Amino acid sequence: MRPHYASSIANIQPPKQQQYFEGNRKGEVNELKILVKNNLSEKDDKKKREVIKKVIAYMTLGIDVSKIFPEMCMASYTNDMVQKKMIYLYLTTYAEQNKDLAFMAISTFQKDCKHSDPKIRGFALRNLCSLRFSGAIEYLMPAIKESLSDIDPYVRKTAIMGCVKVYYMQPDYLSNIEEQLYKMISDNDPLVIINAIHALNEVLAQEGGMALSKKLVDYLLGRLKEFNEWGQATILDELSKYQPKDDTEMFNIMNLLEERLKHSCSAIVLAVIKVFMNFTKNKPQIYQQVITRVKSPLVTLASISEGNFEIMYTILCHIKFIASKGYNQVFAQDYKCFYSRVDEPTYIKLIKLEILSLIACDINLGDMLNELGEYVTDVDQEISKKSIQALGAIAIRLPDLANAIVKQLSSFITLQDYITNEIIIVFKDILRKDPKHIKDCLDIIQSDSVTDQNSKITLIYILGQFGSQIPLAPYILQTFVGSAEESVELKHALLTSCIKVFFTRAPEMQEILGKLFYCIINNENEDIDLKDRAAFYYRALQNNPNELKKLWQYGIKIDKFLEEQNINQEALLFEFNSLSVIYEKNVNKFIKSFEYFNNLRNKELQDQIQESQQTTTEKQEPIQDGFDNEQTITIPNTPNLLEISNQSQPSLTIDSFVLDYRIDVEYFENMWTSLNNGASFTRQLARIDIANENSMEQLFNRYRLYNIAAGEEDNVLQMYFYGAHKCQVFFEFEINKNLNTVLLNTRSELEDQAYLAQKYVQDFLKQSNLIS
Amino acid sequence: MFSQIFILSPRGDTIINRDFRSDLPKSTPETFFRQAKTYSGDANPLFTVDCIQFAHIKRGGLYIVGTSRFNLQPAMSLELLDRLAKEIKDFCGVINEEVLRKNFILIYEILDESFDFGYPQLMATEQIKPLIVNDPIQPQPDSVMNSLRPKIQTFNIFVPNTIGSQAVQRSVLNKNQANEIFVDIYEKLNVLFNSSAYVINQSIEGCIQMTSFLQGNPPLKLALNDDLQIGRQQGQYSAGVILDDCNFHECVNANELDMNKTLRIQPPDGQFVVMNYRISGDYAAPFRLFPIIEEISSSKIEVTIKLKACFDAKIIASYATIRIPIPKQTANAYTELVKNAQQETAEYDSNKKMVEWQIKKLNGGQERSLKIKLTLQATQTAHTARKEIGPIAMNFEIPMFNVSRLQIKYLRIEERGNTTNPHRWVRYITQSSSYVCRI
C-alpha cells in the first residue's frame, strides 16, 4: 500500500524519526502535520511542493488526513499555482468534515475569484463552489452571480456548474436562475451552452428537464458542429425527447443528422440513432428503413472501435437489443462480423454468441452451425456453454433445424463433462417443445457422464417424462436411488420421475420404486416434505394404483413457449442508448434517488466523525513544536494491531512472573541482540519526580522485573530490564527528560508475549502515574 | 453524469481518486474491485452494484473507472473514459502504473480541467495544455517494465511492437520537441482457415492514426489512393481499394473524399484516429498454415505444421508466434524444428497443454515447419484425442506492409507560415487480430 514516491521524498524527514514512521498511519499523519506546519516557513517552492504532494498522496490512498486542515488552510496563501492547485484539491475534499475551519480558507478563494487572469478566476471559483458545506453559500452566491457575466467563457462555464453545486446544497438560493440559464444558451461559447443545458436539466429535473421549443432546436442544430463530441451527444440526447410538428420537420432534422452516422465517436452515432428511432417509432415503415440505414455504422463501430473493446461491447449490446426487437433479419448478412476472434475478451465473445443465435436464419445457417460447433470445444468453459445454449436457442426458434442441431450436439458426447452437462439442459428445452427428437438424444441421455447437480435433475426429469422411449431409463434412475449425497431437490425430481416411469414400465420399476420409498421413508433425517410426499404416493399406490395413474396422465397440451416469444415485453420499454439496454433491466430496477444515496453518504460521514472523535478522546494529543511522536505505538513484526487486541488474550498479572528470576549480563546481551523487536511504545512523561534510576528500579522490581544495566547521559536515562513468565522477556527502557518522553522496547522469544508484557509494563507505569 | 472517477492498479490499489459530486459512498473503489474480480475473465465494462453504476475501461493493466447514480449514456461514458486515458497518454507519454504514480498530481490537474461536477468540460489536449502547471515526470528509461516487449494482445490493439516508438511516446508538454507529425496506417487481419487451408472468413479492420506534435495545429490535407471506393455493392469486383464502411474523427472533413479522395483535417495535439475502416472482401492472406496430423499408434500422434510467408521477399515479418493446443491427456510432447533453424524456438507448456512456436524474423517467400510428437496417457486413444488438437492461432506483425493497399498519396500542411517544413513520418503496420487455422 505504500506509495512509490515515498522513498523519493523520504529524505525530508529527519533520520531519527524514521523508526517511528513504519507501519503506523496515525503516526504518519502526525508526522505529516508537523511537516506541513514547518513547511509554512520554508522558502523554497520546490520543497514546499513535495510536502503538499505527500498529503495528496495520502489522501488518494484513502488515509484520513483531515487533521491537517488548519495547516493546509494557512498554506493556501501562496502564489505558486502548483501548490495552490494541490491545496485547493485538499480543501474541497475535506471541507465537509471541517466546516468550522473551512471559513479560514474562503478569503483566499474570494481573492482569487477577482484575479486578473481568467484561468485563476475560473479555477478559484470552481473550487470555491466545491466546498461542500451550507455555511459557504453566502460567500458563494455573490461570486457566482458576478462570474455568470464574466468576459471570459472559461469563468462563465464554471459559474454555471457552480449553480448546480449550489442547487444540491441549498436550492432556495437559486431563485429564478432558470431564466438566466436559458439566456446563456445563446452564449457564444459552446461549452457555456452545454453547461447551461446540463444545469437546466438538473435544476428542472422534476419538471422533466429543459423545455425544447422548435426555435431552440433549430438554433442548436444549426450550431451542432461547433460542439465537441460530448456536447453533440448531449444535444442529440435532448433532441430525442423532442417531437417534430410534422413529417417535413422530422425529415429535415433526420437528413441533417444523417452524415453524423459516419462519426467515429460511438456516443454521437448512438445518440443520432436514438433520435431517429424516437421520431419514427409510430411509423413502422420508416422505422424499418431507419434500422436498415443504421446497420452499417453500427457494424463498423462493433468491428473496429479503435481496439477499444469496452465500446465495442456497448455497440454489440445495442445491436443485440435491436435484433431482439424483431429486426434480426437486418443483421443476417453480416453474421461473419459476429464470429469470435482470439484476441477478444470473454465478455465480447459471449455477447457475440447471443447475437449469432438471434440472427440465425436461412441465408447464414450452414456456416453458422459449423462455427458455433467449433466454439463448443473452446478452452474457455463459459464460451463452450454459451455456444451450446446458442445452438439450443436456434433449435427452438427454428424447428426445422432442431433435428440437425440435436445430432450435432450429440456428437460432442465423448468430450468434457461440462459439455455433456450443458447439452442435457438444452435438450430438455428442445424436447419440451418437440418430443419427437428423443431418439436422437438417447446417446447423451444414456452416456453416464452427467456430473453437475442441475444437469442431473434435468436428466431425471427427461427420464421421467420420456421413460417409455428410453430403454435404459429404469436403470439410470436406479443409480440415483439411495445415494446419500444428493440434494433434496434432486430427490423430489427422482420421486416424481420414478412414479412416472412406473406407470409405463411397472415390471422393471417396481423394485426400484420400492427401494426409493424405503430409503426416503425410513431415513430419519430426511426432509419432511419429501417424506410426506413419498408416504402419500406409497399409500395411494397401495390403495388404488389405477386412480393415481389417471391423475398423473393429465392431457394438458402445451402450445405456448416462453422461448418462442423472442420479443421481450419488458424490453419494449427500454430506452435506447441507456444502461437499460446493457443490463437488460428496467430503469427502476437499478436507479435510486438522490436522497437514498445522500442518506448513505451522511451515515458514512457520521461514522467517520465518530471514529475520529473516539480516537482523539482516547488519546489526547499534545502538539509540540518539533516532536510529536509521544503517542506513537509501533509494533514491528505485528502489523495488524487490531487483530491482536480483538483476540481478547489474557493479560499478564504480577503472579505470572517468576519471582527473583536471575540471568547474567552476557546472556542478556546475547538474547537482546539475537531477538527481533517485539513491541514498543512511546509516551509522554507525566511525573518528573520519580524519573530516576533508583525509583525506576524499585518500581520494576515490585512487578518482578529486574534491572541489569542502567546509565544516564545528557538527561537521558536508559535502563535494561528482564523477567520471565511463560518465556523470558527483555526490556529497553528510556526516559528522555529533554523531550519529556518515556520509551519502552520489548523483546521476547514469543512475539505475542512481548506485546502482552509491554501492556503489563504500560499498565503499572500508568498506575504509578509516570505516564498518563 | 459521473459522480467519481478513480484509477486502480491491477491489484486494486487506488492511484487516483476524485470525487466530483459527493453523492455516492466513498467505498466505491473497493465495491468496484470486488465485483470486477467475480468475473472469470475481464469484467463487463458496465455493471451495477447496489444501484451504483460503474463504467470502466482497462488501459495498461489499470482500471479507469467512473461511477454514477444516473442512467448514463453507456457509449458516452466509456468514450469519455477513453478520452481521459488518451489525455493522460498525451501528457505523460505512456500510460502505465509507474508513470501514473509518479504523475498523480498532474493527472488530478487534467481531471479537474476535463470534468466539473462530473460533466465533461475541456477534453482536447491542446485546450487543456495552457491550463496545466505541473511538468510530467518521465519514468526511468532503464526500468524493467519498459524494456519488456509488450505482449501482442495488449488492450489497445493499435500499438506496434516492432517500430521504435520512443519518438511517439512522449509528452505534448515537452517544449523542445521537434515540429513533426506521425501518420500510421494500421491494419488488423482476421483470417480463419479450415483444415484444408481454405479461407472461411476474412476481414481487415484498419485505421489511419496520427500523433501530432505540430506547432500551432495547422490544417492538413491528406490524399488517399485514386482508386479508393467506399461502400461495396453485392457481388461487385473491382481492381481498386474498396472499403465496406468507414468513419471519421470529429476533426475531419470528409466532404471531398468521394470526389478527390482527400480528407481535410484540423489536427488536435497528440494522438487521434483520423479514420477507421473495415474491409470484408477477399485478399491474399500473408501467411498460410498447413497442419498434418498422423496417428502413429493408438497412443502416439505426430503433428506437422508448415508455415509459408506469401509476401514480397523484401518484407520481413516479426514476432510470429504460433500456438497449438494439444490434448489434455498428453503425457509427453517433443517438438522438432528443422535443422539449423535460426531465431526460432518451439516450447511445450505442460500446464497449459500448449505448444508455442516462435519465429523472430521471417522474410517473405520463406517456409518453415515444425513437428510435434505426442504421447498420450493410457486413458485416451489417439483417435478421440486428435479432436482436441487445435485450433492453431497465429500472432504476427509485418512492418511497412499493408494488405488493403490503402495508401497515403500525400500529406500537405496548409498555412505553413514561416516555420521550417515539419517532418511527416508515414508508417504502415499490419498485425494479426485473429489468425486461426482449424484442424
mmCIF file of N, CA and C in Angstrom, chain A residues 72-117:
data_model
loop_
_atom_site.group_PDB
_atom_site.id
_atom_site.type_symbol
_atom_site.label_atom_id
_atom_site.label_comp_id
_atom_site.label_asym_id
_atom_site.label_seq_id
_atom_site.Cartn_x
_atom_site.Cartn_y
_atom_site.Cartn_z
ATOM 1 N N MET A 72 -3.191 23.323 6.248
ATOM 2 C CA MET A 72 -3.357 23.453 4.804
ATOM 3 C C MET A 72 -4.049 24.777 4.462
ATOM 4 N N CYS A 73 -4.970 25.197 5.337
ATOM 5 C CA CYS A 73 -5.611 26.498 5.135
ATOM 6 C C CYS A 73 -4.561 27.598 5.136
ATOM 7 N N MET A 74 -3.651 27.513 6.116
ATOM 8 C CA MET A 74 -2.585 28.511 6.211
ATOM 9 C C MET A 74 -1.740 28.503 4.946
ATOM 10 N N ALA A 75 -1.454 27.278 4.487
ATOM 11 C CA ALA A 75 -0.563 27.142 3.334
ATOM 12 C C ALA A 75 -1.187 27.692 2.059
ATOM 13 N N SER A 76 -2.511 27.865 2.065
ATOM 14 C CA SER A 76 -3.173 28.279 0.832
ATOM 15 C C SER A 76 -2.837 29.716 0.429
ATOM 16 N N TYR A 77 -2.227 30.477 1.342
ATOM 17 C CA TYR A 77 -1.841 31.854 0.972
ATOM 18 C C TYR A 77 -0.535 31.830 0.184
ATOM 19 N N THR A 78 -0.557 31.225 -0.951
ATOM 20 C CA THR A 78 0.674 31.145 -1.739
ATOM 21 C C THR A 78 0.397 31.642 -3.144
ATOM 22 N N ASN A 79 1.437 32.042 -3.825
ATOM 23 C CA ASN A 79 1.251 32.477 -5.210
ATOM 24 C C ASN A 79 1.672 31.398 -6.193
ATOM 25 N N ASP A 80 2.225 30.319 -5.670
ATOM 26 C CA ASP A 80 2.675 29.240 -6.538
ATOM 27 C C ASP A 80 1.461 28.408 -6.970
ATOM 28 N N MET A 81 1.164 28.430 -8.255
ATOM 29 C CA MET A 81 -0.036 27.740 -8.740
ATOM 30 C C MET A 81 0.026 26.238 -8.503
ATOM 31 N N VAL A 82 1.219 25.678 -8.608
ATOM 32 C CA VAL A 82 1.341 24.233 -8.421
ATOM 33 C C VAL A 82 0.858 23.848 -7.023
ATOM 34 N N GLN A 83 1.327 24.619 -6.024
ATOM 35 C CA GLN A 83 0.891 24.330 -4.648
ATOM 36 C C GLN A 83 -0.594 24.618 -4.484
ATOM 37 N N LYS A 84 -0.986 25.746 -5.033
ATOM 38 C CA LYS A 84 -2.360 26.185 -4.848
ATOM 39 C C LYS A 84 -3.344 25.130 -5.357
ATOM 40 N N LYS A 85 -3.045 24.595 -6.521
ATOM 41 C CA LYS A 85 -3.947 23.591 -7.091
ATOM 42 C C LYS A 85 -4.077 22.391 -6.162
ATOM 43 N N MET A 86 -2.946 21.978 -5.612
ATOM 44 C CA MET A 86 -2.993 20.805 -4.725
ATOM 45 C C MET A 86 -3.743 21.139 -3.438
ATOM 46 N N ILE A 87 -3.465 22.326 -2.913
ATOM 47 C CA ILE A 87 -4.094 22.699 -1.638
ATOM 48 C C ILE A 87 -5.606 22.816 -1.813
ATOM 49 N N TYR A 88 -6.033 23.411 -2.914
ATOM 50 C CA TYR A 88 -7.468 23.531 -3.154
ATOM 51 C C TYR A 88 -8.120 22.158 -3.295
ATOM 52 N N LEU A 89 -7.405 21.251 -3.946
ATOM 53 C CA LEU A 89 -7.928 19.884 -4.070
ATOM 54 C C LEU A 89 -8.142 19.293 -2.682
ATOM 55 N N TYR A 90 -7.168 19.525 -1.813
ATOM 56 C CA TYR A 90 -7.272 19.032 -0.444
ATOM 57 C C TYR A 90 -8.454 19.672 0.280
ATOM 58 N N LEU A 91 -8.513 21.007 0.193
ATOM 59 C CA LEU A 91 -9.546 21.731 0.949
ATOM 60 C C LEU A 91 -10.949 21.308 0.519
ATOM 61 N N THR A 92 -11.162 21.155 -0.787
ATOM 62 C CA THR A 92 -12.504 20.777 -1.232
ATOM 63 C C THR A 92 -12.844 19.365 -0.787
ATOM 64 N N THR A 93 -11.833 18.513 -0.685
ATOM 65 C CA THR A 93 -12.107 17.140 -0.267
ATOM 66 C C THR A 93 -12.527 17.071 1.201
ATOM 67 N N TYR A 94 -11.893 17.891 2.043
ATOM 68 C CA TYR A 94 -12.134 17.723 3.477
ATOM 69 C C TYR A 94 -13.016 18.804 4.099
ATOM 70 N N ALA A 95 -13.499 19.746 3.282
ATOM 71 C CA ALA A 95 -14.321 20.831 3.840
ATOM 72 C C ALA A 95 -15.548 20.269 4.538
ATOM 73 N N GLU A 96 -16.106 19.207 3.968
ATOM 74 C CA GLU A 96 -17.300 18.600 4.525
ATOM 75 C C GLU A 96 -17.094 18.212 5.990
ATOM 76 N N GLN A 97 -15.906 17.737 6.333
ATOM 77 C CA GLN A 97 -15.639 17.292 7.699
ATOM 78 C C GLN A 97 -15.121 18.415 8.599
ATOM 79 N N ASN A 98 -14.743 19.525 8.013
ATOM 80 C CA ASN A 98 -14.137 20.608 8.798
ATOM 81 C C ASN A 98 -14.859 21.921 8.584
ATOM 82 N N LYS A 99 -16.170 21.869 8.728
ATOM 83 C CA LYS A 99 -16.972 23.047 8.390
ATOM 84 C C LYS A 99 -16.478 24.307 9.090
ATOM 85 N N ASP A 100 -16.139 24.171 10.393
ATOM 86 C CA ASP A 100 -15.791 25.358 11.156
ATOM 87 C C ASP A 100 -14.509 25.994 10.635
ATOM 88 N N LEU A 101 -13.585 25.155 10.222
ATOM 89 C CA LEU A 101 -12.291 25.674 9.800
ATOM 90 C C LEU A 101 -12.300 26.166 8.359
ATOM 91 N N ALA A 102 -13.272 25.636 7.583
ATOM 92 C CA ALA A 102 -13.260 25.931 6.164
ATOM 93 C C ALA A 102 -13.384 27.428 5.885
ATOM 94 N N PHE A 103 -13.991 28.161 6.850
ATOM 95 C CA PHE A 103 -14.125 29.610 6.652
ATOM 96 C C PHE A 103 -12.769 30.283 6.491
ATOM 97 N N MET A 104 -11.786 29.711 7.196
ATOM 98 C CA MET A 104 -10.447 30.276 7.111
ATOM 99 C C MET A 104 -9.972 30.399 5.674
ATOM 100 N N ALA A 105 -10.359 29.406 4.869
ATOM 101 C CA ALA A 105 -9.829 29.344 3.514
ATOM 102 C C ALA A 105 -10.583 30.248 2.559
ATOM 103 N N ILE A 106 -11.806 30.578 2.940
ATOM 104 C CA ILE A 106 -12.674 31.228 1.956
ATOM 105 C C ILE A 106 -12.103 32.539 1.417
ATOM 106 N N SER A 107 -11.442 33.288 2.283
ATOM 107 C CA SER A 107 -10.955 34.587 1.818
ATOM 108 C C SER A 107 -9.942 34.435 0.671
ATOM 109 N N THR A 108 -9.121 33.399 0.740
ATOM 110 C CA THR A 108 -8.182 33.170 -0.363
ATOM 111 C C THR A 108 -8.926 32.907 -1.658
ATOM 112 N N PHE A 109 -9.931 32.036 -1.555
ATOM 113 C CA PHE A 109 -10.727 31.727 -2.738
ATOM 114 C C PHE A 109 -11.335 33.007 -3.314
ATOM 115 N N GLN A 110 -11.896 33.816 -2.386
ATOM 116 C CA GLN A 110 -12.567 35.033 -2.836
ATOM 117 C C GLN A 110 -11.600 35.961 -3.554
ATOM 118 N N LYS A 111 -10.409 36.067 -2.989
ATOM 119 C CA LYS A 111 -9.417 36.948 -3.591
ATOM 120 C C LYS A 111 -9.086 36.450 -5.004
ATOM 121 N N ASP A 112 -8.882 35.147 -5.109
ATOM 122 C CA ASP A 112 -8.523 34.581 -6.418
ATOM 123 C C ASP A 112 -9.650 34.724 -7.431
ATOM 124 N N CYS A 113 -10.881 34.760 -6.946
ATOM 125 C CA CYS A 113 -12.016 34.914 -7.849
ATOM 126 C C CYS A 113 -12.007 36.273 -8.542
ATOM 127 N N LYS A 114 -11.234 37.183 -8.017
ATOM 128 C CA LYS A 114 -11.174 38.522 -8.620
ATOM 129 C C LYS A 114 -9.837 38.748 -9.323
ATOM 130 N N HIS A 115 -9.074 37.684 -9.489
ATOM 131 C CA HIS A 115 -7.751 37.780 -10.116
ATOM 132 C C HIS A 115 -7.883 38.259 -11.555
ATOM 133 N N SER A 116 -6.796 38.877 -12.078
ATOM 134 C CA SER A 116 -6.875 39.406 -13.451
ATOM 135 C C SER A 116 -6.806 38.276 -14.490
ATOM 136 N N ASP A 117 -6.211 37.164 -14.111
ATOM 137 C CA ASP A 117 -6.080 36.051 -15.054
ATOM 138 C C ASP A 117 -7.361 35.194 -15.026
#
